[in-house]
JSON list of C-alpha atoms in Angstrom, two decimals:
[
{"chain": "A", "resi": 1, "resn": "MET", "atom": "CA", "xyz": [-7.02, 0.33, -24.99]},
{"chain": "A", "resi": 2, "resn": "ASP", "atom": "CA", "xyz": [-8.29, 1.45, -21.46]},
{"chain": "A", "resi": 3, "resn": "ILE", "atom": "CA", "xyz": [-6.34, 4.75, -20.93]},
{"chain": "A", "resi": 4, "resn": "LEU", "atom": "CA", "xyz": [-6.94, 6.31, -17.57]},
{"chain": "A", "resi": 5, "resn": "TYR", "atom": "CA", "xyz": [-4.76, 9.46, -18.11]},
{"chain": "A", "resi": 6, "resn": "GLN", "atom": "CA", "xyz": [-2.21, 10.79, -20.62]},
{"chain": "A", "resi": 7, "resn": "ASP", "atom": "CA", "xyz": [-0.34, 13.91, -21.17]},
{"chain": "A", "resi": 8, "resn": "ASN", "atom": "CA", "xyz": [3.31, 14.95, -22.61]},
{"chain": "A", "resi": 9, "resn": "HIS", "atom": "CA", "xyz": [4.95, 12.99, -19.69]},
{"chain": "A", "resi": 10, "resn": "LEU", "atom": "CA", "xyz": [2.84, 10.09, -18.54]},
{"chain": "A", "resi": 11, "resn": "LEU", "atom": "CA", "xyz": [0.59, 7.24, -20.10]},
{"chain": "A", "resi": 12, "resn": "VAL", "atom": "CA", "xyz": [-1.66, 5.50, -17.50]},
{"chain": "A", "resi": 13, "resn": "VAL", "atom": "CA", "xyz": [-3.31, 2.50, -18.45]},
{"chain": "A", "resi": 14, "resn": "VAL", "atom": "CA", "xyz": [-5.28, -0.82, -17.39]},
{"chain": "A", "resi": 15, "resn": "LYS", "atom": "CA", "xyz": [-3.22, -3.92, -18.37]},
{"chain": "A", "resi": 16, "resn": "PRO", "atom": "CA", "xyz": [-5.39, -6.61, -19.35]},
{"chain": "A", "resi": 17, "resn": "PRO", "atom": "CA", "xyz": [-4.70, -9.89, -17.61]},
{"chain": "A", "resi": 18, "resn": "ASN", "atom": "CA", "xyz": [-2.62, -12.62, -19.18]},
{"chain": "A", "resi": 19, "resn": "MET", "atom": "CA", "xyz": [-1.03, -10.00, -21.49]},
{"chain": "A", "resi": 20, "resn": "PRO", "atom": "CA", "xyz": [2.87, -9.55, -21.14]},
{"chain": "A", "resi": 21, "resn": "VAL", "atom": "CA", "xyz": [4.03, -6.26, -20.28]},
{"chain": "A", "resi": 22, "resn": "GLN", "atom": "CA", "xyz": [7.07, -6.45, -22.67]},
{"chain": "A", "resi": 23, "resn": "ALA", "atom": "CA", "xyz": [7.93, -8.74, -25.63]},
{"chain": "A", "resi": 24, "resn": "ASP", "atom": "CA", "xyz": [8.71, -12.27, -24.54]},
{"chain": "A", "resi": 25, "resn": "GLU", "atom": "CA", "xyz": [9.40, -15.76, -25.93]},
{"chain": "A", "resi": 26, "resn": "SER", "atom": "CA", "xyz": [5.75, -16.37, -26.37]},
{"chain": "A", "resi": 27, "resn": "GLY", "atom": "CA", "xyz": [5.62, -13.78, -29.34]},
{"chain": "A", "resi": 28, "resn": "ASP", "atom": "CA", "xyz": [2.19, -12.65, -28.02]},
{"chain": "A", "resi": 29, "resn": "LEU", "atom": "CA", "xyz": [1.29, -9.00, -28.48]},
{"chain": "A", "resi": 30, "resn": "ASP", "atom": "CA", "xyz": [2.95, -7.08, -25.60]},
{"chain": "A", "resi": 31, "resn": "LEU", "atom": "CA", "xyz": [1.41, -3.99, -23.64]},
{"chain": "A", "resi": 32, "resn": "LEU", "atom": "CA", "xyz": [4.37, -1.76, -24.36]},
{"chain": "A", "resi": 33, "resn": "SER", "atom": "CA", "xyz": [4.41, -2.60, -28.12]},
{"chain": "A", "resi": 34, "resn": "ALA", "atom": "CA", "xyz": [0.70, -1.93, -28.27]},
{"chain": "A", "resi": 35, "resn": "LEU", "atom": "CA", "xyz": [1.10, 1.33, -26.47]},
{"chain": "A", "resi": 36, "resn": "LYS", "atom": "CA", "xyz": [3.88, 2.63, -28.48]},
{"chain": "A", "resi": 37, "resn": "ALA", "atom": "CA", "xyz": [1.82, 1.90, -31.72]},
{"chain": "A", "resi": 38, "resn": "TYR", "atom": "CA", "xyz": [-1.08, 3.59, -30.21]},
{"chain": "A", "resi": 39, "resn": "ILE", "atom": "CA", "xyz": [1.20, 6.77, -29.42]},
{"chain": "A", "resi": 40, "resn": "LYS", "atom": "CA", "xyz": [2.51, 6.67, -32.98]},
{"chain": "A", "resi": 41, "resn": "GLU", "atom": "CA", "xyz": [-0.78, 6.79, -34.65]},
{"chain": "A", "resi": 42, "resn": "ALA", "atom": "CA", "xyz": [-2.57, 9.11, -31.99]},
{"chain": "A", "resi": 43, "resn": "TYR", "atom": "CA", "xyz": [0.23, 11.84, -32.06]},
{"chain": "A", "resi": 44, "resn": "HIS", "atom": "CA", "xyz": [1.36, 11.27, -35.63]},
{"chain": "A", "resi": 45, "resn": "LYS", "atom": "CA", "xyz": [4.93, 10.49, -34.61]},
{"chain": "A", "resi": 46, "resn": "PRO", "atom": "CA", "xyz": [7.12, 10.14, -37.85]},
{"chain": "A", "resi": 47, "resn": "GLY", "atom": "CA", "xyz": [9.59, 7.62, -36.25]},
{"chain": "A", "resi": 48, "resn": "ALA", "atom": "CA", "xyz": [9.60, 5.22, -33.47]},
{"chain": "A", "resi": 49, "resn": "ALA", "atom": "CA", "xyz": [7.65, 6.45, -30.58]},
{"chain": "A", "resi": 50, "resn": "TYR", "atom": "CA", "xyz": [9.32, 6.69, -27.13]},
{"chain": "A", "resi": 51, "resn": "LEU", "atom": "CA", "xyz": [7.80, 5.05, -24.23]},
{"chain": "A", "resi": 52, "resn": "GLY", "atom": "CA", "xyz": [9.53, 4.22, -21.00]},
{"chain": "A", "resi": 53, "resn": "LEU", "atom": "CA", "xyz": [8.91, 1.02, -18.84]},
{"chain": "A", "resi": 54, "resn": "VAL", "atom": "CA", "xyz": [9.26, 2.01, -15.30]},
{"chain": "A", "resi": 55, "resn": "HIS", "atom": "CA", "xyz": [7.49, -1.01, -13.37]},
{"chain": "A", "resi": 56, "resn": "ARG", "atom": "CA", "xyz": [6.04, -4.27, -14.15]},
{"chain": "A", "resi": 57, "resn": "LEU", "atom": "CA", "xyz": [2.98, -6.56, -13.37]},
{"chain": "A", "resi": 58, "resn": "ASP", "atom": "CA", "xyz": [2.92, -10.28, -13.72]},
{"chain": "A", "resi": 59, "resn": "ARG", "atom": "CA", "xyz": [1.73, -11.46, -16.93]},
{"chain": "A", "resi": 60, "resn": "PRO", "atom": "CA", "xyz": [-1.36, -13.26, -15.52]},
{"chain": "A", "resi": 61, "resn": "ALA", "atom": "CA", "xyz": [-2.30, -10.23, -13.24]},
{"chain": "A", "resi": 62, "resn": "GLY", "atom": "CA", "xyz": [-4.04, -7.10, -14.59]},
{"chain": "A", "resi": 63, "resn": "GLY", "atom": "CA", "xyz": [-4.63, -3.55, -13.30]},
{"chain": "A", "resi": 64, "resn": "VAL", "atom": "CA", "xyz": [-3.19, -0.02, -13.34]},
{"chain": "A", "resi": 65, "resn": "MET", "atom": "CA", "xyz": [0.29, 0.85, -14.76]},
{"chain": "A", "resi": 66, "resn": "VAL", "atom": "CA", "xyz": [2.08, 3.90, -15.69]},
{"chain": "A", "resi": 67, "resn": "PHE", "atom": "CA", "xyz": [4.54, 4.49, -18.77]},
{"chain": "A", "resi": 68, "resn": "ALA", "atom": "CA", "xyz": [6.94, 7.53, -19.17]},
{"chain": "A", "resi": 69, "resn": "ARG", "atom": "CA", "xyz": [6.59, 9.58, -22.43]},
{"chain": "A", "resi": 70, "resn": "THR", "atom": "CA", "xyz": [9.88, 11.10, -21.94]},
{"chain": "A", "resi": 71, "resn": "SER", "atom": "CA", "xyz": [13.40, 10.16, -20.71]},
{"chain": "A", "resi": 72, "resn": "LYS", "atom": "CA", "xyz": [13.09, 12.69, -17.89]},
{"chain": "A", "resi": 73, "resn": "ALA", "atom": "CA", "xyz": [9.79, 11.11, -16.81]},
{"chain": "A", "resi": 74, "resn": "ALA", "atom": "CA", "xyz": [11.24, 7.70, -17.05]},
{"chain": "A", "resi": 75, "resn": "SER", "atom": "CA", "xyz": [14.12, 8.59, -14.67]},
{"chain": "A", "resi": 76, "resn": "ARG", "atom": "CA", "xyz": [12.03, 10.36, -12.19]},
{"chain": "A", "resi": 77, "resn": "LEU", "atom": "CA", "xyz": [9.34, 7.63, -12.21]},
{"chain": "A", "resi": 78, "resn": "SER", "atom": "CA", "xyz": [11.94, 4.73, -12.04]},
{"chain": "A", "resi": 79, "resn": "SER", "atom": "CA", "xyz": [13.47, 6.58, -8.93]},
{"chain": "A", "resi": 80, "resn": "GLN", "atom": "CA", "xyz": [10.11, 6.48, -7.18]},
{"chain": "A", "resi": 81, "resn": "PHE", "atom": "CA", "xyz": [9.55, 2.90, -7.68]},
{"chain": "A", "resi": 82, "resn": "ALA", "atom": "CA", "xyz": [13.12, 1.98, -6.65]},
{"chain": "A", "resi": 83, "resn": "GLY", "atom": "CA", "xyz": [12.84, 4.21, -3.59]},
{"chain": "A", "resi": 84, "resn": "HIS", "atom": "CA", "xyz": [9.23, 2.91, -2.78]},
{"chain": "A", "resi": 85, "resn": "GLY", "atom": "CA", "xyz": [7.78, 6.33, -3.30]},
{"chain": "A", "resi": 86, "resn": "ALA", "atom": "CA", "xyz": [4.97, 4.93, -5.35]},
{"chain": "A", "resi": 87, "resn": "LYS", "atom": "CA", "xyz": [2.10, 3.41, -3.62]},
{"chain": "A", "resi": 88, "resn": "LYS", "atom": "CA", "xyz": [0.58, 0.29, -5.02]},
{"chain": "A", "resi": 89, "resn": "ARG", "atom": "CA", "xyz": [-2.56, -1.40, -3.86]},
{"chain": "A", "resi": 90, "resn": "TYR", "atom": "CA", "xyz": [-3.87, -4.68, -5.11]},
{"chain": "A", "resi": 91, "resn": "PHE", "atom": "CA", "xyz": [-6.78, -7.03, -4.73]},
{"chain": "A", "resi": 92, "resn": "ALA", "atom": "CA", "xyz": [-6.01, -10.73, -4.23]},
{"chain": "A", "resi": 93, "resn": "LEU", "atom": "CA", "xyz": [-8.26, -13.67, -3.68]},
{"chain": "A", "resi": 94, "resn": "ALA", "atom": "CA", "xyz": [-6.47, -16.08, -1.36]},
{"chain": "A", "resi": 95, "resn": "CYS", "atom": "CA", "xyz": [-7.26, -19.68, -0.82]},
{"chain": "A", "resi": 96, "resn": "GLY", "atom": "CA", "xyz": [-8.03, -20.14, 2.94]},
{"chain": "A", "resi": 97, "resn": "HIS", "atom": "CA", "xyz": [-8.88, -17.84, 5.88]},
{"chain": "A", "resi": 98, "resn": "GLY", "atom": "CA", "xyz": [-6.74, -14.75, 6.19]},
{"chain": "A", "resi": 99, "resn": "GLU", "atom": "CA", "xyz": [-6.74, -12.67, 9.15]},
{"chain": "A", "resi": 100, "resn": "GLY", "atom": "CA", "xyz": [-4.75, -9.84, 7.86]},
{"chain": "A", "resi": 101, "resn": "GLY", "atom": "CA", "xyz": [-1.74, -7.84, 9.13]},
{"chain": "A", "resi": 102, "resn": "GLN", "atom": "CA", "xyz": [1.74, -7.73, 7.59]},
{"chain": "A", "resi": 103, "resn": "LEU", "atom": "CA", "xyz": [3.85, -10.34, 5.86]},
{"chain": "A", "resi": 104, "resn": "GLN", "atom": "CA", "xyz": [7.57, -9.75, 6.09]},
{"chain": "A", "resi": 105, "resn": "GLY", "atom": "CA", "xyz": [10.36, -11.88, 4.90]},
{"chain": "A", "resi": 106, "resn": "TYR", "atom": "CA", "xyz": [13.17, -12.39, 2.05]},
{"chain": "A", "resi": 107, "resn": "ILE", "atom": "CA", "xyz": [12.84, -13.27, -1.49]},
{"chain": "A", "resi": 108, "resn": "ARG", "atom": "CA", "xyz": [15.39, -14.40, -4.09]},
{"chain": "A", "resi": 109, "resn": "ARG", "atom": "CA", "xyz": [14.87, -14.78, -7.75]},
{"chain": "A", "resi": 110, "resn": "LEU", "atom": "CA", "xyz": [15.68, -18.11, -9.29]},
{"chain": "A", "resi": 111, "resn": "PRO", "atom": "CA", "xyz": [17.88, -18.50, -12.45]},
{"chain": "A", "resi": 112, "resn": "GLU", "atom": "CA", "xyz": [15.26, -20.78, -13.97]},
{"chain": "A", "resi": 113, "resn": "GLY", "atom": "CA", "xyz": [12.68, -18.20, -13.64]},
{"chain": "A", "resi": 114, "resn": "GLY", "atom": "CA", "xyz": [10.22, -17.35, -10.73]},
{"chain": "A", "resi": 115, "resn": "ALA", "atom": "CA", "xyz": [11.56, -16.74, -7.12]},
{"chain": "A", "resi": 116, "resn": "CYS", "atom": "CA", "xyz": [11.41, -18.18, -3.78]},
{"chain": "A", "resi": 117, "resn": "LEU", "atom": "CA", "xyz": [11.30, -17.08, -0.11]},
{"chain": "A", "resi": 118, "resn": "CYS", "atom": "CA", "xyz": [14.67, -17.42, 1.51]},
{"chain": "A", "resi": 119, "resn": "GLN", "atom": "CA", "xyz": [16.51, -16.64, 4.71]},
{"chain": "A", "resi": 120, "resn": "ALA", "atom": "CA", "xyz": [18.33, -13.17, 5.32]},
{"chain": "A", "resi": 121, "resn": "GLN", "atom": "CA", "xyz": [21.61, -14.92, 5.17]},
{"chain": "A", "resi": 122, "resn": "ASP", "atom": "CA", "xyz": [21.13, -15.79, 1.58]},
{"chain": "A", "resi": 123, "resn": "PRO", "atom": "CA", "xyz": [23.60, -13.47, -0.46]},
{"chain": "A", "resi": 124, "resn": "GLU", "atom": "CA", "xyz": [20.81, -12.83, -3.04]},
{"chain": "A", "resi": 125, "resn": "ALA", "atom": "CA", "xyz": [18.05, -12.16, -0.42]},
{"chain": "A", "resi": 126, "resn": "LYS", "atom": "CA", "xyz": [16.04, -9.14, -0.74]},
{"chain": "A", "resi": 127, "resn": "PRO", "atom": "CA", "xyz": [13.67, -7.87, 2.07]},
{"chain": "A", "resi": 128, "resn": "ALA", "atom": "CA", "xyz": [9.91, -8.01, 1.21]},
{"chain": "A", "resi": 129, "resn": "ARG", "atom": "CA", "xyz": [6.96, -6.43, 3.05]},
{"chain": "A", "resi": 130, "resn": "LEU", "atom": "CA", "xyz": [3.43, -5.94, 2.63]},
{"chain": "A", "resi": 131, "resn": "SER", "atom": "CA", "xyz": [0.19, -5.54, 4.52]},
{"chain": "A", "resi": 132, "resn": "TYR", "atom": "CA", "xyz": [-3.29, -6.69, 3.80]},
{"chain": "A", "resi": 133, "resn": "ARG", "atom": "CA", "xyz": [-6.61, -6.82, 5.43]},
{"chain": "A", "resi": 134, "resn": "PRO", "atom": "CA", "xyz": [-9.65, -9.07, 4.52]},
{"chain": "A", "resi": 135, "resn": "LEU", "atom": "CA", "xyz": [-12.62, -7.55, 2.97]},
{"chain": "A", "resi": 136, "resn": "ALA", "atom": "CA", "xyz": [-14.79, -10.62, 2.42]},
{"chain": "A", "resi": 137, "resn": "TYR", "atom": "CA", "xyz": [-14.69, -14.41, 3.04]},
{"chain": "A", "resi": 138, "resn": "ALA", "atom": "CA", "xyz": [-16.98, -16.97, 1.06]},
{"chain": "A", "resi": 139, "resn": "GLN", "atom": "CA", "xyz": [-16.32, -20.50, -0.41]},
{"chain": "A", "resi": 140, "resn": "GLY", "atom": "CA", "xyz": [-13.11, -21.11, 1.44]},
{"chain": "A", "resi": 141, "resn": "LEU", "atom": "CA", "xyz": [-11.53, -17.92, 0.02]},
{"chain": "A", "resi": 142, "resn": "THR", "atom": "CA", "xyz": [-10.27, -14.56, 1.40]},
{"chain": "A", "resi": 143, "resn": "LEU", "atom": "CA", "xyz": [-10.72, -11.33, -0.64]},
{"chain": "A", "resi": 144, "resn": "ALA", "atom": "CA", "xyz": [-7.79, -9.21, 0.56]},
{"chain": "A", "resi": 145, "resn": "ASP", "atom": "CA", "xyz": [-6.90, -5.47, 0.07]},
{"chain": "A", "resi": 146, "resn": "VAL", "atom": "CA", "xyz": [-3.01, -5.45, -0.05]},
{"chain": "A", "resi": 147, "resn": "ALA", "atom": "CA", "xyz": [-0.52, -2.60, 0.41]},
{"chain": "A", "resi": 148, "resn": "LEU", "atom": "CA", "xyz": [2.78, -3.58, -1.24]},
{"chain": "A", "resi": 149, "resn": "TYR", "atom": "CA", "xyz": [5.85, -1.58, 0.37]},
{"chain": "A", "resi": 150, "resn": "THR", "atom": "CA", "xyz": [8.40, -3.56, -1.67]},
{"chain": "A", "resi": 151, "resn": "GLY", "atom": "CA", "xyz": [8.35, -4.48, -5.17]},
{"chain": "A", "resi": 152, "resn": "ARG", "atom": "CA", "xyz": [10.09, -7.92, -5.34]},
{"chain": "A", "resi": 153, "resn": "HIS", "atom": "CA", "xyz": [9.41, -10.44, -8.12]},
{"chain": "A", "resi": 154, "resn": "HIS", "atom": "CA", "xyz": [6.14, -12.34, -7.57]},
{"chain": "A", "resi": 155, "resn": "GLN", "atom": "CA", "xyz": [6.15, -10.89, -3.93]},
{"chain": "A", "resi": 156, "resn": "ILE", "atom": "CA", "xyz": [2.42, -10.98, -3.32]},
{"chain": "A", "resi": 157, "resn": "ARG", "atom": "CA", "xyz": [2.05, -14.42, -4.79]},
{"chain": "A", "resi": 158, "resn": "LEU", "atom": "CA", "xyz": [4.96, -15.74, -2.86]},
{"chain": "A", "resi": 159, "resn": "GLN", "atom": "CA", "xyz": [4.16, -14.24, 0.60]},
{"chain": "A", "resi": 160, "resn": "PHE", "atom": "CA", "xyz": [0.63, -15.21, 0.36]},
{"chain": "A", "resi": 161, "resn": "ALA", "atom": "CA", "xyz": [1.58, -18.79, -0.48]},
{"chain": "A", "resi": 162, "resn": "GLY", "atom": "CA", "xyz": [4.15, -18.81, 2.31]},
{"chain": "A", "resi": 163, "resn": "ALA", "atom": "CA", "xyz": [1.60, -17.95, 4.83]},
{"chain": "A", "resi": 164, "resn": "GLY", "atom": "CA", "xyz": [-0.71, -20.78, 3.75]},
{"chain": "A", "resi": 165, "resn": "LEU", "atom": "CA", "xyz": [-2.86, -18.43, 1.91]},
{"chain": "A", "resi": 166, "resn": "PRO", "atom": "CA", "xyz": [-1.98, -19.08, -1.98]},
{"chain": "A", "resi": 167, "resn": "LEU", "atom": "CA", "xyz": [-3.73, -17.04, -4.55]},
{"chain": "A", "resi": 168, "resn": "TYR", "atom": "CA", "xyz": [-6.64, -18.56, -6.49]},
{"chain": "A", "resi": 169, "resn": "GLY", "atom": "CA", "xyz": [-5.63, -19.78, -9.91]},
{"chain": "A", "resi": 170, "resn": "ASP", "atom": "CA", "xyz": [-1.88, -19.11, -9.36]},
{"chain": "A", "resi": 171, "resn": "GLN", "atom": "CA", "xyz": [-0.35, -21.86, -11.68]},
{"chain": "A", "resi": 172, "resn": "ARG", "atom": "CA", "xyz": [3.26, -21.57, -10.16]},
{"chain": "A", "resi": 173, "resn": "TYR", "atom": "CA", "xyz": [2.77, -21.10, -6.50]},
{"chain": "A", "resi": 174, "resn": "ASN", "atom": "CA", "xyz": [-0.65, -22.90, -5.77]},
{"chain": "A", "resi": 175, "resn": "PRO", "atom": "CA", "xyz": [-0.26, -26.58, -6.13]},
{"chain": "A", "resi": 176, "resn": "GLN", "atom": "CA", "xyz": [-4.19, -26.78, -5.80]},
{"chain": "A", "resi": 177, "resn": "ALA", "atom": "CA", "xyz": [-4.76, -24.29, -8.93]},
{"chain": "A", "resi": 178, "resn": "LYS", "atom": "CA", "xyz": [-6.47, -25.97, -11.92]},
{"chain": "A", "resi": 179, "resn": "PRO", "atom": "CA", "xyz": [-5.18, -25.77, -15.25]},
{"chain": "A", "resi": 180, "resn": "GLY", "atom": "CA", "xyz": [-6.82, -22.89, -16.99]},
{"chain": "A", "resi": 181, "resn": "GLN", "atom": "CA", "xyz": [-7.70, -20.98, -13.83]},
{"chain": "A", "resi": 182, "resn": "GLN", "atom": "CA", "xyz": [-7.26, -17.19, -13.90]},
{"chain": "A", "resi": 183, "resn": "LEU", "atom": "CA", "xyz": [-4.81, -15.78, -11.31]},
{"chain": "A", "resi": 184, "resn": "ALA", "atom": "CA", "xyz": [-6.99, -13.57, -9.04]},
{"chain": "A", "resi": 185, "resn": "LEU", "atom": "CA", "xyz": [-4.43, -10.57, -8.57]},
{"chain": "A", "resi": 186, "resn": "TRP", "atom": "CA", "xyz": [-5.30, -7.07, -9.60]},
{"chain": "A", "resi": 187, "resn": "ALA", "atom": "CA", "xyz": [-3.56, -3.96, -9.14]},
{"chain": "A", "resi": 188, "resn": "TYR", "atom": "CA", "xyz": [-6.44, -1.51, -8.63]},
{"chain": "A", "resi": 189, "resn": "SER", "atom": "CA", "xyz": [-4.73, 1.75, -7.41]},
{"chain": "A", "resi": 190, "resn": "LEU", "atom": "CA", "xyz": [-1.52, 3.33, -8.05]},
{"chain": "A", "resi": 191, "resn": "THR", "atom": "CA", "xyz": [-0.20, 6.63, -6.58]},
{"chain": "A", "resi": 192, "resn": "ILE", "atom": "CA", "xyz": [2.82, 8.60, -8.03]},
{"chain": "A", "resi": 193, "resn": "GLN", "atom": "CA", "xyz": [4.36, 11.99, -7.92]},
{"chain": "A", "resi": 194, "resn": "HIS", "atom": "CA", "xyz": [3.97, 13.66, -11.24]},
{"chain": "A", "resi": 195, "resn": "PRO", "atom": "CA", "xyz": [7.40, 14.05, -12.80]},
{"chain": "A", "resi": 196, "resn": "THR", "atom": "CA", "xyz": [7.14, 17.71, -13.75]},
{"chain": "A", "resi": 197, "resn": "LEU", "atom": "CA", "xyz": [4.17, 18.97, -11.78]},
{"chain": "A", "resi": 198, "resn": "HIS", "atom": "CA", "xyz": [5.45, 17.55, -8.54]},
{"chain": "A", "resi": 199, "resn": "LYS", "atom": "CA", "xyz": [2.07, 16.67, -7.27]},
{"chain": "A", "resi": 200, "resn": "ALA", "atom": "CA", "xyz": [0.65, 13.31, -6.16]},
{"chain": "A", "resi": 201, "resn": "MET", "atom": "CA", "xyz": [-1.91, 11.62, -8.53]},
{"chain": "A", "resi": 202, "resn": "THR", "atom": "CA", "xyz": [-3.93, 8.54, -7.91]},
{"chain": "A", "resi": 203, "resn": "PHE", "atom": "CA", "xyz": [-5.18, 6.36, -10.42]},
{"chain": "A", "resi": 204, "resn": "THR", "atom": "CA", "xyz": [-7.73, 3.45, -9.78]},
{"chain": "A", "resi": 205, "resn": "ALA", "atom": "CA", "xyz": [-9.35, 0.78, -11.96]},
{"chain": "A", "resi": 206, "resn": "LEU", "atom": "CA", "xyz": [-11.60, -2.10, -10.61]},
{"chain": "A", "resi": 207, "resn": "PRO", "atom": "CA", "xyz": [-11.53, -5.58, -11.96]},
{"chain": "A", "resi": 208, "resn": "GLN", "atom": "CA", "xyz": [-14.49, -6.40, -14.05]},
{"chain": "A", "resi": 209, "resn": "GLY", "atom": "CA", "xyz": [-14.41, -10.05, -13.30]},
{"chain": "A", "resi": 210, "resn": "ALA", "atom": "CA", "xyz": [-13.07, -13.05, -15.12]},
{"chain": "A", "resi": 211, "resn": "PRO", "atom": "CA", "xyz": [-14.42, -16.35, -16.17]},
{"chain": "A", "resi": 212, "resn": "GLY", "atom": "CA", "xyz": [-13.89, -18.93, -13.15]},
{"chain": "A", "resi": 213, "resn": "ILE", "atom": "CA", "xyz": [-12.99, -16.28, -10.59]},
{"chain": "A", "resi": 214, "resn": "PRO", "atom": "CA", "xyz": [-15.48, -16.59, -7.72]},
{"chain": "A", "resi": 215, "resn": "ARG", "atom": "CA", "xyz": [-17.55, -13.49, -7.15]},
{"chain": "A", "resi": 216, "resn": "LEU", "atom": "CA", "xyz": [-17.25, -12.87, -3.28]},
{"chain": "A", "resi": 217, "resn": "CYS", "atom": "CA", "xyz": [-19.02, -9.22, -3.52]},
{"chain": "A", "resi": 218, "resn": "PRO", "atom": "CA", "xyz": [-21.11, -7.57, -5.94]},
{"chain": "A", "resi": 219, "resn": "GLY", "atom": "CA", "xyz": [-19.86, -4.64, -7.64]},
{"chain": "A", "resi": 220, "resn": "TYR", "atom": "CA", "xyz": [-16.09, -5.25, -8.39]},
{"chain": "A", "resi": 221, "resn": "GLY", "atom": "CA", "xyz": [-16.43, -8.32, -10.51]},
{"chain": "A", "resi": 222, "resn": "TRP", "atom": "CA", "xyz": [-14.66, -10.24, -7.62]},
{"chain": "A", "resi": 223, "resn": "GLY", "atom": "CA", "xyz": [-14.19, -7.44, -5.42]},
{"chain": "A", "resi": 224, "resn": "GLY", "atom": "CA", "xyz": [-16.80, -5.52, -3.40]},
{"chain": "A", "resi": 225, "resn": "GLY", "atom": "CA", "xyz": [-18.24, -2.14, -2.20]},
{"chain": "A", "resi": 226, "resn": "GLY", "atom": "CA", "xyz": [-16.01, 0.58, -3.02]},
{"chain": "A", "resi": 227, "resn": "VAL", "atom": "CA", "xyz": [-12.16, 1.45, -2.86]},
{"chain": "A", "resi": 228, "resn": "PRO", "atom": "CA", "xyz": [-11.31, 0.50, 0.50]},
{"chain": "A", "resi": 229, "resn": "ALA", "atom": "CA", "xyz": [-9.70, 2.88, 3.06]},
{"chain": "A", "resi": 230, "resn": "GLY", "atom": "CA", "xyz": [-6.10, 2.91, 4.38]},
{"chain": "A", "resi": 231, "resn": "LEU", "atom": "CA", "xyz": [-4.56, -0.42, 5.54]},
{"chain": "A", "resi": 232, "resn": "PRO", "atom": "CA", "xyz": [-2.52, -0.58, 8.95]},
{"chain": "A", "resi": 233, "resn": "GLY", "atom": "CA", "xyz": [1.19, 0.55, 8.44]}
]
């Protein structure tokens, strides 16, 4: 278990790619259950350990996640994510040549699973906005640093695909993805306000590489150089 930070209110960890955040129909071990078991053992909890799930990552993606260790922390962190106070940054490996900038539009969830881009008039439409900038180009791919301003279902994957830049290995939204390819999407940075200390805290974790993901730059597995500076607003 890769733990970045823990105290009486927070548990910040690195989610492994392809691990579900919470239990699903697959029956595979999920991150929430694994962390509850860790807390129960590490802190000698006699009963069931409490751990609040306040945000999510897609199952095939990996990276930084925060969990709440108290109900008060869960409420305050949930408000940050709902109100876009939490700042999230991602690495994404896109197929094609991305010039950078903002992607804006609308997304709605589908009853059969997944989501789609839609028009503003759709009664279930939710606004979606992100910014990205290219860090490297190679092999017909763009390594992008993404700032997410809204947290819609599959947002990065959908908006990049809608811009003609589907993510490498995206089995759902990239028709050119080959079976077994790993989705190249990694949540490398998360900034939150500590729920009781009321100070900003930033946590980072860099991808270590995965089989089949091209290495555009040395140092990050499939990233490059160092944690990038700010994106355009």
